[in-house]
Amino acid sequence: MPAITVDNPLVLPRIDRPPAEAVARPVAQVVDAHHAVEGAGFEVWRPFPGGVDARLADPFFLLDQLGPVDYGPLRAVGAPWHPHRGMETVTYLLDGVVEHHDSNGGGGIIGEGDTQWMTAGAGILHDEVPTTAFARAGGRSHGVQLWVNLPAASKFAPPRYQAITGNRLTLLRSDDGAALVRLIAGELGDHSGPGVTHTPITYAHASVSPGARLDVPWNRDFNALAYVLTGRGYAGAERRPVEAHQLVVFGPGDAVTVGAADRQPEDSPNLEILLLGGLPLREPIAHYGPFLMNSREQIVQAIEDYNAGRMGLVPAAEPSP
């Protein structure tokens, strides 16, 4: 899991520990992600939708861990052209390399540690596929896709694409330097990530060393979730045990705690965990495939617009490296 890292985290800006009067968020629920093979052959671990009440994940609608999986030569798969409307799709890549194209002219190569942030808004077509070189050679692929719901007022916003390379992430450390935090969007304490969002959220990836603990301040108005990518550890001041492919739902408060077990699995030297939360929209949800709207009528309109080509056209293909 290369993602993006540094040799000495102590040189990074520090996330100050929550103040003594901060209220630690208790663990309200721990759920196992559902495992499935989808689409062209994606190995998917999905904690939501389906694992928790949608109101607890709001403003997020879907979280997919794609892999890790080791592809042989000519075995790697991708997501061919398909539409989206009414949401933002955020793909964060830890291993491998993916090529993205969309009907709005956005796209590029997404490598290890990079994030592509696509605001579908009024509608867009896109694909996410291995580069030709990766498809030929094979290798390890591991990524995460997050769907962030758009508020009703932004459902028909113009499509937008953000290419957030790993060197643009805000790299931070815990107070003792035993945890490395990659802030993709939102705020942690006095620090901000590079992602520009329609919906207020915080999204980060933390690597916590064996036996270490990470305490971070958290916006009291946000919900708080933690998803374990690999490794094992605990969540909350009560030290609730957690392991790979489990989602933690925290209760109210203004501080979040996670920690790594003293001994980690052979394939994961650290606890690798996503921290995410946002301001709940508390709006009606109508979902059908790649469309996330507020009403059935809007879903019907989305299907009609897609079939009529009003969400864009697939551009002419260009050879990839």
GROMACS .gro file of C-alpha atoms in nm:
model
  321
    1MET     CA    1   0.000   0.000   0.000
    2PRO     CA    2   0.230   0.280  -0.117
    3ALA     CA    3  -0.033   0.561  -0.128
    4ILE     CA    4   0.178   0.867  -0.042
    5THR     CA    5   0.416   0.868   0.252
    6VAL     CA    6   0.723   1.034   0.406
    7ASP     CA    7   1.037   0.890   0.561
    8ASN     CA    8   1.008   1.099   0.877
    9PRO     CA    9   0.653   1.203   0.978
   10LEU     CA   10   0.798   1.428   1.250
   11VAL     CA   11   0.879   1.689   0.984
   12LEU     CA   12   0.507   1.725   0.902
   13PRO     CA   13   0.261   1.970   1.055
   14ARG     CA   14   0.100   1.829   1.368
   15ILE     CA   15  -0.266   1.770   1.436
   16ASP     CA   16  -0.311   1.908   1.785
   17ARG     CA   17  -0.479   1.672   2.026
   18PRO     CA   18  -0.839   1.762   2.113
   19PRO     CA   19  -0.862   1.990   2.418
   20ALA     CA   20  -0.921   1.835   2.758
   21GLU     CA   21  -1.285   1.948   2.759
   22ALA     CA   22  -1.356   1.780   2.421
   23VAL     CA   23  -1.628   1.514   2.424
   24ALA     CA   24  -1.499   1.185   2.284
   25ARG     CA   25  -1.733   1.030   2.031
   26PRO     CA   26  -1.846   0.686   2.149
   27VAL     CA   27  -1.870   0.390   1.912
   28ALA     CA   28  -2.236   0.351   1.823
   29GLN     CA   29  -2.200   0.062   1.576
   30VAL     CA   30  -1.946  -0.160   1.401
   31VAL     CA   31  -2.060  -0.328   1.079
   32ASP     CA   32  -1.895  -0.568   0.836
   33ALA     CA   33  -1.867  -0.462   0.472
   34HIS     CA   34  -2.050  -0.676   0.219
   35HIS     CA   35  -1.818  -0.853  -0.027
   36ALA     CA   36  -1.912  -0.904  -0.390
   37VAL     CA   37  -1.770  -0.931  -0.740
   38GLU     CA   38  -1.935  -0.667  -0.957
   39GLY     CA   39  -1.932  -0.520  -1.305
   40ALA     CA   40  -1.646  -0.643  -1.520
   41GLY     CA   41  -1.500  -0.835  -1.224
   42PHE     CA   42  -1.432  -0.583  -0.947
   43GLU     CA   43  -1.356  -0.725  -0.603
   44VAL     CA   44  -1.569  -0.493  -0.391
   45TRP     CA   45  -1.608  -0.450  -0.016
   46ARG     CA   46  -1.909  -0.224   0.053
   47PRO     CA   47  -2.003  -0.108   0.405
   48PHE     CA   48  -2.283   0.114   0.272
   49PRO     CA   49  -2.542   0.139   0.138
   50GLY     CA   50  -2.692  -0.167   0.302
   51GLY     CA   51  -2.469  -0.205   0.606
   52VAL     CA   52  -2.595   0.091   0.806
   53ASP     CA   53  -2.901   0.314   0.814
   54ALA     CA   54  -2.862   0.564   0.528
   55ARG     CA   55  -2.930   0.849   0.770
   56LEU     CA   56  -2.613   0.763   0.962
   57ALA     CA   57  -2.398   0.784   0.648
   58ASP     CA   58  -2.561   1.104   0.511
   59PRO     CA   59  -2.422   1.297   0.315
   60PHE     CA   60  -2.237   0.991   0.182
   61PHE     CA   61  -2.433   0.736  -0.014
   62LEU     CA   62  -2.181   0.469  -0.115
   63LEU     CA   63  -1.836   0.356  -0.006
   64ASP     CA   64  -1.659   0.085  -0.206
   65GLN     CA   65  -1.319  -0.061  -0.129
   66LEU     CA   66  -1.195  -0.198  -0.462
   67GLY     CA   67  -0.942  -0.468  -0.380
   68PRO     CA   68  -0.669  -0.512  -0.291
   69VAL     CA   69  -0.637  -0.765  -0.571
   70ASP     CA   70  -0.335  -0.886  -0.768
   71TYR     CA   71  -0.410  -0.906  -1.140
   72GLY     CA   72  -0.216  -1.126  -1.377
   73PRO     CA   73  -0.117  -1.000  -1.724
   74LEU     CA   74  -0.423  -0.907  -1.932
   75ARG     CA   75  -0.652  -0.971  -1.633
   76ALA     CA   76  -0.707  -0.621  -1.493
   77VAL     CA   77  -1.062  -0.484  -1.522
   78GLY     CA   78  -1.217  -0.139  -1.524
   79ALA     CA   79  -1.549   0.042  -1.537
   80PRO     CA   80  -1.651   0.111  -1.899
   81TRP     CA   81  -1.846   0.423  -2.002
   82HIS     CA   82  -2.149   0.495  -1.784
   83PRO     CA   83  -2.346   0.802  -1.668
   84HIS     CA   84  -2.388   0.978  -1.333
   85ARG     CA   85  -2.616   1.257  -1.211
   86GLY     CA   86  -2.684   1.421  -0.876
   87MET     CA   87  -2.365   1.322  -0.690
   88GLU     CA   88  -1.989   1.352  -0.666
   89THR     CA   89  -1.775   1.041  -0.719
   90VAL     CA   90  -1.440   1.042  -0.541
   91THR     CA   91  -1.185   0.775  -0.636
   92TYR     CA   92  -0.874   0.746  -0.416
   93LEU     CA   93  -0.606   0.509  -0.544
   94LEU     CA   94  -0.362   0.332  -0.314
   95ASP     CA   95  -0.208   0.077  -0.556
   96GLY     CA   96  -0.205   0.052  -0.933
   97VAL     CA   97  -0.281   0.302  -1.206
   98VAL     CA   98  -0.612   0.400  -1.366
   99GLU     CA   99  -0.705   0.613  -1.663
  100HIS     CA  100  -1.015   0.832  -1.646
  101HIS     CA  101  -1.207   0.999  -1.930
  102ASP     CA  102  -1.530   1.192  -1.918
  103SER     CA  103  -1.766   1.358  -2.164
  104ASN     CA  104  -1.689   1.702  -2.019
  105GLY     CA  105  -1.322   1.687  -2.119
  106GLY     CA  106  -1.192   1.594  -1.775
  107GLY     CA  107  -0.966   1.305  -1.693
  108GLY     CA  108  -0.613   1.179  -1.691
  109ILE     CA  109  -0.392   0.918  -1.529
  110ILE     CA  110  -0.455   0.843  -1.162
  111GLY     CA  111  -0.158   0.683  -0.989
  112GLU     CA  112  -0.082   0.565  -0.638
  113GLY     CA  113  -0.182   0.828  -0.383
  114ASP     CA  114  -0.390   1.027  -0.634
  115THR     CA  115  -0.756   1.122  -0.609
  116GLN     CA  116  -1.000   1.200  -0.887
  117TRP     CA  117  -1.298   1.406  -0.778
  118MET     CA  118  -1.579   1.417  -1.031
  119THR     CA  119  -1.885   1.630  -0.972
  120ALA     CA  120  -2.151   1.471  -1.190
  121GLY     CA  121  -2.407   1.741  -1.117
  122ALA     CA  122  -2.652   1.774  -1.407
  123GLY     CA  123  -2.502   1.470  -1.577
  124ILE     CA  124  -2.184   1.329  -1.721
  125LEU     CA  125  -2.048   1.012  -1.883
  126HIS     CA  126  -1.715   0.867  -1.771
  127ASP     CA  127  -1.502   0.557  -1.754
  128GLU     CA  128  -1.225   0.433  -1.525
  129VAL     CA  129  -0.998   0.172  -1.682
  130PRO     CA  130  -0.645   0.037  -1.636
  131THR     CA  131  -0.385   0.196  -1.857
  132THR     CA  132  -0.266  -0.018  -2.147
  133ALA     CA  133   0.070  -0.076  -1.977
  134PHE     CA  134  -0.089  -0.186  -1.648
  135ALA     CA  135  -0.338  -0.410  -1.827
  136ARG     CA  136  -0.057  -0.582  -2.017
  137ALA     CA  137   0.173  -0.632  -1.718
  138GLY     CA  138  -0.079  -0.681  -1.438
  139GLY     CA  139  -0.009  -0.593  -1.077
  140ARG     CA  140  -0.175  -0.493  -0.753
  141SER     CA  141  -0.484  -0.273  -0.767
  142HIS     CA  142  -0.641  -0.114  -0.460
  143GLY     CA  143  -0.864   0.188  -0.441
  144VAL     CA  144  -1.166   0.342  -0.277
  145GLN     CA  145  -1.468   0.506  -0.435
  146LEU     CA  146  -1.691   0.735  -0.232
  147TRP     CA  147  -2.020   0.882  -0.351
  148VAL     CA  148  -2.096   1.219  -0.192
  149ASN     CA  149  -2.459   1.325  -0.227
  150LEU     CA  150  -2.526   1.671  -0.364
  151PRO     CA  151  -2.783   1.895  -0.194
  152ALA     CA  152  -3.103   1.954  -0.391
  153ALA     CA  153  -2.986   2.302  -0.487
  154SER     CA  154  -2.673   2.157  -0.650
  155LYS     CA  155  -2.818   1.848  -0.819
  156PHE     CA  156  -2.799   2.020  -1.157
  157ALA     CA  157  -2.471   2.202  -1.105
  158PRO     CA  158  -2.233   2.203  -1.405
  159PRO     CA  159  -2.009   1.894  -1.410
  160ARG     CA  160  -1.658   1.945  -1.272
  161TYR     CA  161  -1.341   1.737  -1.249
  162GLN     CA  162  -1.060   1.773  -0.994
  163ALA     CA  163  -0.734   1.583  -1.035
  164ILE     CA  164  -0.579   1.577  -0.687
  165THR     CA  165  -0.234   1.424  -0.718
  166GLY     CA  166  -0.074   1.269  -0.413
  167ASN     CA  167   0.175   1.552  -0.377
  168ARG     CA  168  -0.115   1.794  -0.330
  169LEU     CA  169  -0.266   1.611  -0.033
  170THR     CA  170  -0.223   1.778   0.303
  171LEU     CA  171   0.015   1.548   0.493
  172LEU     CA  172  -0.011   1.565   0.871
  173ARG     CA  173   0.110   1.372   1.173
  174SER     CA  174  -0.032   1.282   1.509
  175ASP     CA  175   0.111   1.464   1.810
  176ASP     CA  176   0.370   1.188   1.867
  177GLY     CA  177   0.445   1.126   1.499
  178ALA     CA  178   0.326   0.764   1.513
  179ALA     CA  179   0.039   0.822   1.269
  180LEU     CA  180   0.053   0.972   0.920
  181VAL     CA  181  -0.267   1.141   0.802
  182ARG     CA  182  -0.341   1.227   0.438
  183LEU     CA  183  -0.614   1.491   0.434
  184ILE     CA  184  -0.800   1.479   0.102
  185ALA     CA  185  -1.083   1.723   0.175
  186GLY     CA  186  -1.226   1.928   0.459
  187GLU     CA  187  -1.062   2.023   0.786
  188LEU     CA  188  -0.883   1.852   1.071
  189GLY     CA  189  -0.812   2.106   1.341
  190ASP     CA  190  -0.645   2.404   1.172
  191HIS     CA  191  -0.554   2.210   0.856
  192SER     CA  192  -0.744   2.193   0.526
  193GLY     CA  193  -0.735   1.941   0.242
  194PRO     CA  194  -0.724   2.033  -0.129
  195GLY     CA  195  -1.059   1.886  -0.238
  196VAL     CA  196  -1.327   2.143  -0.324
  197THR     CA  197  -1.671   2.019  -0.220
  198HIS     CA  198  -2.033   2.121  -0.265
  199THR     CA  199  -2.124   1.940   0.056
  200PRO     CA  200  -1.921   2.015   0.373
  201ILE     CA  201  -1.722   1.699   0.457
  202THR     CA  202  -1.392   1.574   0.599
  203TYR     CA  203  -1.214   1.287   0.424
  204ALA     CA  204  -0.875   1.150   0.530
  205HIS     CA  205  -0.659   0.835   0.517
  206ALA     CA  206  -0.451   0.753   0.825
  207SER     CA  207  -0.168   0.503   0.870
  208VAL     CA  208  -0.135   0.427   1.240
  209SER     CA  209   0.178   0.246   1.362
  210PRO     CA  210   0.141  -0.068   1.577
  211GLY     CA  211   0.048   0.023   1.933
  212ALA     CA  212  -0.011   0.390   1.847
  213ARG     CA  213  -0.325   0.596   1.898
  214LEU     CA  214  -0.465   0.880   1.690
  215ASP     CA  215  -0.688   1.143   1.851
  216VAL     CA  216  -0.830   1.413   1.623
  217PRO     CA  217  -1.074   1.699   1.673
  218TRP     CA  218  -1.399   1.654   1.483
  219ASN     CA  219  -1.669   1.898   1.378
  220ARG     CA  220  -1.954   1.854   1.624
  221ASP     CA  221  -2.211   1.917   1.348
  222PHE     CA  222  -2.071   1.637   1.128
  223ASN     CA  223  -2.135   1.268   1.155
  224ALA     CA  224  -1.821   1.056   1.199
  225LEU     CA  225  -1.729   0.726   1.034
  226ALA     CA  226  -1.411   0.521   1.017
  227TYR     CA  227  -1.348   0.239   0.771
  228VAL     CA  228  -1.063  -0.009   0.816
  229LEU     CA  229  -0.888  -0.079   0.487
  230THR     CA  230  -0.629  -0.319   0.627
  231GLY     CA  231  -0.485  -0.409   0.963
  232ARG     CA  232  -0.651  -0.430   1.303
  233GLY     CA  233  -0.698  -0.203   1.599
  234TYR     CA  234  -0.967  -0.030   1.800
  235ALA     CA  235  -1.205   0.265   1.785
  236GLY     CA  236  -1.321   0.506   2.053
  237ALA     CA  237  -1.192   0.569   2.401
  238GLU     CA  238  -1.364   0.241   2.495
  239ARG     CA  239  -1.122   0.059   2.257
  240ARG     CA  240  -1.382  -0.131   2.055
  241PRO     CA  241  -1.192  -0.393   1.847
  242VAL     CA  242  -1.201  -0.342   1.469
  243GLU     CA  243  -1.036  -0.510   1.172
  244ALA     CA  244  -1.015  -0.495   0.794
  245HIS     CA  245  -1.341  -0.433   0.605
  246GLN     CA  246  -1.529  -0.302   0.908
  247LEU     CA  247  -1.702   0.034   0.937
  248VAL     CA  248  -1.725   0.225   1.265
  249VAL     CA  249  -2.017   0.461   1.322
  250PHE     CA  250  -1.943   0.708   1.600
  251GLY     CA  251  -2.196   0.883   1.821
  252PRO     CA  252  -2.205   1.257   1.900
  253GLY     CA  253  -1.906   1.452   2.028
  254ASP     CA  254  -1.616   1.663   1.905
  255ALA     CA  255  -1.320   1.421   1.908
  256VAL     CA  256  -1.250   1.090   1.733
  257THR     CA  257  -1.010   0.820   1.855
  258VAL     CA  258  -0.868   0.522   1.665
  259GLY     CA  259  -0.571   0.305   1.752
  260ALA     CA  260  -0.363   0.022   1.607
  261ALA     CA  261  -0.315  -0.317   1.771
  262ASP     CA  262   0.036  -0.399   1.890
  263ARG     CA  263   0.062  -0.678   1.634
  264GLN     CA  264  -0.056  -0.637   1.276
  265PRO     CA  265  -0.122  -0.894   1.001
  266GLU     CA  266   0.171  -0.986   0.778
  267ASP     CA  267   0.015  -0.807   0.479
  268SER     CA  268  -0.042  -0.479   0.666
  269PRO     CA  269   0.238  -0.336   0.882
  270ASN     CA  270   0.008  -0.053   1.001
  271LEU     CA  271  -0.359   0.006   1.067
  272GLU     CA  272  -0.483   0.171   0.745
  273ILE     CA  273  -0.806   0.353   0.809
  274LEU     CA  274  -1.031   0.609   0.642
  275LEU     CA  275  -1.181   0.888   0.851
  276LEU     CA  276  -1.485   1.054   0.700
  277GLY     CA  277  -1.781   1.262   0.803
  278GLY     CA  278  -1.996   1.546   0.683
  279LEU     CA  279  -2.290   1.772   0.742
  280PRO     CA  280  -2.606   1.561   0.692
  281LEU     CA  281  -2.832   1.688   0.414
  282ARG     CA  282  -3.149   1.533   0.557
  283GLU     CA  283  -3.316   1.543   0.215
  284PRO     CA  284  -3.524   1.279   0.034
  285ILE     CA  285  -3.320   1.027  -0.166
  286ALA     CA  286  -3.425   0.857  -0.489
  287HIS     CA  287  -3.160   0.619  -0.620
  288TYR     CA  288  -3.143   0.419  -0.940
  289GLY     CA  289  -2.810   0.278  -1.060
  290PRO     CA  290  -2.573   0.569  -1.125
  291PHE     CA  291  -2.833   0.838  -1.052
  292LEU     CA  292  -2.885   0.990  -0.707
  293MET     CA  293  -3.174   1.234  -0.696
  294ASN     CA  294  -3.450   1.359  -0.465
  295SER     CA  295  -3.760   1.213  -0.634
  296ARG     CA  296  -3.881   0.936  -0.862
  297GLU     CA  297  -3.972   1.198  -1.122
  298GLN     CA  298  -3.612   1.319  -1.128
  299ILE     CA  299  -3.489   0.961  -1.177
  300VAL     CA  300  -3.726   0.913  -1.472
  301GLN     CA  301  -3.600   1.240  -1.619
  302ALA     CA  302  -3.238   1.131  -1.570
  303ILE     CA  303  -3.300   0.807  -1.761
  304GLU     CA  304  -3.474   0.997  -2.041
  305ASP     CA  305  -3.193   1.254  -2.060
  306TYR     CA  306  -2.928   0.982  -2.072
  307ASN     CA  307  -3.108   0.790  -2.345
  308ALA     CA  308  -3.147   1.111  -2.544
  309GLY     CA  309  -2.775   1.191  -2.518
  310ARG     CA  310  -2.831   1.502  -2.306
  311MET     CA  311  -2.568   1.395  -2.051
  312GLY     CA  312  -2.295   1.407  -2.311
  313LEU     CA  313  -2.141   1.182  -2.571
  314VAL     CA  314  -1.852   0.939  -2.549
  315PRO     CA  315  -1.552   1.120  -2.703
  316ALA     CA  316  -1.325   0.963  -2.961
  317ALA     CA  317  -1.085   0.717  -2.803
  318GLU     CA  318  -0.716   0.799  -2.777
  319PRO     CA  319  -0.443   0.541  -2.710
  320SER     CA  320  -0.326   0.526  -2.349
  321PRO     CA  321   0.034   0.467  -2.237
   0.00000   0.00000   0.00000
